[in-house]
Amino acid sequence: MRKLPHVFLLCTLTISAYTPAIQADDNYTSQVAEKFTRGTANLFTGLGEVPKNIVNASEKTNAVVGSTGGLIMGTLDTLGRTASGIFDILSSPLPTESLIQPEYVWQDFKQPTSYGAAYID
């Protein structure tokens, strides 16, 4: 009965020393850091979607329709990019692809923002 705490401690230390295959990868820390950085950038630069959408919508139509439609779409994309940033920060220990394309608001400014394409094959 006296050895039970020692056996329990030994089992606990053995289990805590286990490293899953995903963490054994040399690239794991860089993937986690990249996802955390992407999430932080998207969290704080989500407002950049508003002028991006206004410019893109104005080029496709005219200035009046583009500014109104771009403001609405930009606001929705701001919410989406900010939510994606929060999700990336909270799930950064699990390295996955970005939920949003382009990954950052300043990448490929003419490309419309899309969501979820990373998981569709």
PDB file of C-alpha atoms in Angstrom:
ATOM      1  CA  MET A   1       0.000   0.000   0.000  1.00  0.00           C
ATOM      2  CA  ARG A   2       2.918   2.348   0.662  1.00  0.00           C
ATOM      3  CA  LYS A   3       4.247   1.804  -2.858  1.00  0.00           C
ATOM      4  CA  LEU A   4       0.991   2.874  -4.506  1.00  0.00           C
ATOM      5  CA  PRO A   5       1.819   6.640  -4.478  1.00  0.00           C
ATOM      6  CA  HIS A   6       5.259   5.888  -5.955  1.00  0.00           C
ATOM      7  CA  VAL A   7       3.753   3.740  -8.699  1.00  0.00           C
ATOM      8  CA  PHE A   8       1.179   6.442  -9.409  1.00  0.00           C
ATOM      9  CA  LEU A   9       3.920   9.090  -9.602  1.00  0.00           C
ATOM     10  CA  LEU A  10       5.994   6.906 -11.917  1.00  0.00           C
ATOM     11  CA  CYS A  11       2.995   6.344 -14.213  1.00  0.00           C
ATOM     12  CA  THR A  12       2.198  10.054 -14.241  1.00  0.00           C
ATOM     13  CA  LEU A  13       5.765  11.009 -15.152  1.00  0.00           C
ATOM     14  CA  THR A  14       5.889   8.354 -17.862  1.00  0.00           C
ATOM     15  CA  ILE A  15       2.654   9.568 -19.430  1.00  0.00           C
ATOM     16  CA  SER A  16       3.706  13.220 -19.242  1.00  0.00           C
ATOM     17  CA  ALA A  17       6.995  12.429 -20.984  1.00  0.00           C
ATOM     18  CA  TYR A  18       5.123  10.958 -23.964  1.00  0.00           C
ATOM     19  CA  THR A  19       5.415  13.131 -27.056  1.00  0.00           C
ATOM     20  CA  PRO A  20       2.791  12.676 -29.764  1.00  0.00           C
ATOM     21  CA  ALA A  21       4.018  12.265 -33.322  1.00  0.00           C
ATOM     22  CA  ILE A  22       2.846  15.735 -34.305  1.00  0.00           C
ATOM     23  CA  GLN A  23       4.944  17.317 -31.565  1.00  0.00           C
ATOM     24  CA  ALA A  24       7.973  15.225 -32.444  1.00  0.00           C
ATOM     25  CA  ASP A  25       8.149  16.969 -35.803  1.00  0.00           C
ATOM     26  CA  ASP A  26      10.955  19.533 -35.992  1.00  0.00           C
ATOM     27  CA  ASN A  27       8.633  21.934 -37.760  1.00  0.00           C
ATOM     28  CA  TYR A  28       5.953  21.864 -35.063  1.00  0.00           C
ATOM     29  CA  THR A  29       7.102  24.960 -33.176  1.00  0.00           C
ATOM     30  CA  SER A  30       7.403  27.023 -36.344  1.00  0.00           C
ATOM     31  CA  GLN A  31       3.900  25.959 -37.444  1.00  0.00           C
ATOM     32  CA  VAL A  32       2.469  26.913 -34.054  1.00  0.00           C
ATOM     33  CA  ALA A  33       4.271  30.262 -34.128  1.00  0.00           C
ATOM     34  CA  GLU A  34       3.098  30.930 -37.683  1.00  0.00           C
ATOM     35  CA  LYS A  35      -0.525  30.150 -36.795  1.00  0.00           C
ATOM     36  CA  PHE A  36      -0.376  32.327 -33.672  1.00  0.00           C
ATOM     37  CA  THR A  37       1.171  35.189 -35.665  1.00  0.00           C
ATOM     38  CA  ARG A  38      -1.433  34.819 -38.418  1.00  0.00           C
ATOM     39  CA  GLY A  39      -4.210  34.866 -35.822  1.00  0.00           C
ATOM     40  CA  THR A  40      -2.836  37.957 -34.114  1.00  0.00           C
ATOM     41  CA  ALA A  41      -2.440  39.768 -37.429  1.00  0.00           C
ATOM     42  CA  ASN A  42      -5.968  38.889 -38.528  1.00  0.00           C
ATOM     43  CA  LEU A  43      -7.390  39.902 -35.169  1.00  0.00           C
ATOM     44  CA  PHE A  44      -5.899  43.391 -35.343  1.00  0.00           C
ATOM     45  CA  THR A  45      -6.014  44.062 -39.106  1.00  0.00           C
ATOM     46  CA  GLY A  46      -9.539  42.851 -39.799  1.00  0.00           C
ATOM     47  CA  LEU A  47     -10.679  46.452 -40.295  1.00  0.00           C
ATOM     48  CA  GLY A  48      -8.566  46.525 -43.453  1.00  0.00           C
ATOM     49  CA  GLU A  49     -11.324  44.524 -45.127  1.00  0.00           C
ATOM     50  CA  VAL A  50     -13.574  47.605 -45.298  1.00  0.00           C
ATOM     51  CA  PRO A  51     -11.394  49.757 -47.596  1.00  0.00           C
ATOM     52  CA  LYS A  52     -10.339  46.649 -49.536  1.00  0.00           C
ATOM     53  CA  ASN A  53     -13.960  45.790 -50.319  1.00  0.00           C
ATOM     54  CA  ILE A  54     -14.892  49.394 -51.087  1.00  0.00           C
ATOM     55  CA  VAL A  55     -12.064  49.686 -53.635  1.00  0.00           C
ATOM     56  CA  ASN A  56     -12.782  46.301 -55.220  1.00  0.00           C
ATOM     57  CA  ALA A  57     -16.555  46.887 -55.413  1.00  0.00           C
ATOM     58  CA  SER A  58     -16.043  50.400 -56.815  1.00  0.00           C
ATOM     59  CA  GLU A  59     -13.818  49.039 -59.575  1.00  0.00           C
ATOM     60  CA  LYS A  60     -16.451  46.452 -60.540  1.00  0.00           C
ATOM     61  CA  THR A  61     -19.407  48.877 -60.529  1.00  0.00           C
ATOM     62  CA  ASN A  62     -19.291  52.605 -59.754  1.00  0.00           C
ATOM     63  CA  ALA A  63     -18.279  54.723 -56.770  1.00  0.00           C
ATOM     64  CA  VAL A  64     -21.745  55.004 -55.184  1.00  0.00           C
ATOM     65  CA  VAL A  65     -22.705  51.341 -55.441  1.00  0.00           C
ATOM     66  CA  GLY A  66     -19.142  50.287 -54.658  1.00  0.00           C
ATOM     67  CA  SER A  67     -18.911  52.352 -51.500  1.00  0.00           C
ATOM     68  CA  THR A  68     -22.263  51.134 -50.173  1.00  0.00           C
ATOM     69  CA  GLY A  69     -21.828  47.489 -51.132  1.00  0.00           C
ATOM     70  CA  GLY A  70     -18.157  47.539 -50.220  1.00  0.00           C
ATOM     71  CA  LEU A  71     -18.955  48.936 -46.785  1.00  0.00           C
ATOM     72  CA  ILE A  72     -21.456  46.149 -46.132  1.00  0.00           C
ATOM     73  CA  MET A  73     -19.237  43.366 -47.484  1.00  0.00           C
ATOM     74  CA  GLY A  74     -16.195  44.865 -45.767  1.00  0.00           C
ATOM     75  CA  THR A  75     -17.982  44.897 -42.428  1.00  0.00           C
ATOM     76  CA  LEU A  76     -18.974  41.246 -42.828  1.00  0.00           C
ATOM     77  CA  ASP A  77     -15.450  40.281 -43.911  1.00  0.00           C
ATOM     78  CA  THR A  78     -14.055  42.235 -40.946  1.00  0.00           C
ATOM     79  CA  LEU A  79     -16.147  40.116 -38.599  1.00  0.00           C
ATOM     80  CA  GLY A  80     -15.062  36.947 -40.413  1.00  0.00           C
ATOM     81  CA  ARG A  81     -11.370  37.822 -40.403  1.00  0.00           C
ATOM     82  CA  THR A  82     -11.472  38.846 -36.736  1.00  0.00           C
ATOM     83  CA  ALA A  83     -13.267  35.615 -35.787  1.00  0.00           C
ATOM     84  CA  SER A  84     -10.728  33.640 -37.817  1.00  0.00           C
ATOM     85  CA  GLY A  85      -7.938  35.424 -35.946  1.00  0.00           C
ATOM     86  CA  ILE A  86      -9.455  34.546 -32.584  1.00  0.00           C
ATOM     87  CA  PHE A  87      -9.870  30.922 -33.689  1.00  0.00           C
ATOM     88  CA  ASP A  88      -6.243  30.762 -34.898  1.00  0.00           C
ATOM     89  CA  ILE A  89      -4.947  32.164 -31.608  1.00  0.00           C
ATOM     90  CA  LEU A  90      -6.994  29.789 -29.471  1.00  0.00           C
ATOM     91  CA  SER A  91      -6.188  26.734 -31.595  1.00  0.00           C
ATOM     92  CA  SER A  92      -2.545  27.612 -32.293  1.00  0.00           C
ATOM     93  CA  PRO A  93      -1.197  24.473 -30.546  1.00  0.00           C
ATOM     94  CA  LEU A  94      -2.918  22.486 -33.318  1.00  0.00           C
ATOM     95  CA  PRO A  95      -1.161  23.510 -36.541  1.00  0.00           C
ATOM     96  CA  THR A  96      -3.733  23.589 -39.354  1.00  0.00           C
ATOM     97  CA  GLU A  97      -4.217  25.488 -42.571  1.00  0.00           C
ATOM     98  CA  SER A  98      -5.789  28.922 -42.547  1.00  0.00           C
ATOM     99  CA  LEU A  99      -9.581  29.126 -42.541  1.00  0.00           C
ATOM    100  CA  ILE A 100      -9.471  32.305 -44.607  1.00  0.00           C
ATOM    101  CA  GLN A 101      -7.964  33.072 -48.005  1.00  0.00           C
ATOM    102  CA  PRO A 102      -5.878  35.161 -48.514  1.00  0.00           C
ATOM    103  CA  GLU A 103      -4.244  34.501 -45.158  1.00  0.00           C
ATOM    104  CA  TYR A 104      -3.620  38.196 -44.482  1.00  0.00           C
ATOM    105  CA  VAL A 105      -5.702  41.196 -45.538  1.00  0.00           C
ATOM    106  CA  TRP A 106      -2.751  42.794 -47.364  1.00  0.00           C
ATOM    107  CA  GLN A 107      -1.975  39.713 -49.477  1.00  0.00           C
ATOM    108  CA  ASP A 108      -3.393  39.875 -53.000  1.00  0.00           C
ATOM    109  CA  PHE A 109      -5.514  42.948 -52.387  1.00  0.00           C
ATOM    110  CA  LYS A 110      -7.663  42.323 -55.487  1.00  0.00           C
ATOM    111  CA  GLN A 111      -8.657  38.779 -54.448  1.00  0.00           C
ATOM    112  CA  PRO A 112     -12.000  38.597 -52.638  1.00  0.00           C
ATOM    113  CA  THR A 113     -11.884  37.089 -49.166  1.00  0.00           C
ATOM    114  CA  SER A 114     -13.133  33.502 -48.943  1.00  0.00           C
ATOM    115  CA  TYR A 115     -13.628  31.177 -46.010  1.00  0.00           C
ATOM    116  CA  GLY A 116     -13.162  27.455 -45.446  1.00  0.00           C
ATOM    117  CA  ALA A 117     -11.419  26.577 -48.710  1.00  0.00           C
ATOM    118  CA  ALA A 118      -8.540  24.999 -46.767  1.00  0.00           C
ATOM    119  CA  TYR A 119     -10.658  21.987 -45.844  1.00  0.00           C
ATOM    120  CA  ILE A 120     -12.393  21.398 -49.187  1.00  0.00           C
ATOM    121  CA  ASP A 121     -10.628  19.006 -51.551  1.00  0.00           C
TER     122      ASP A 121
END
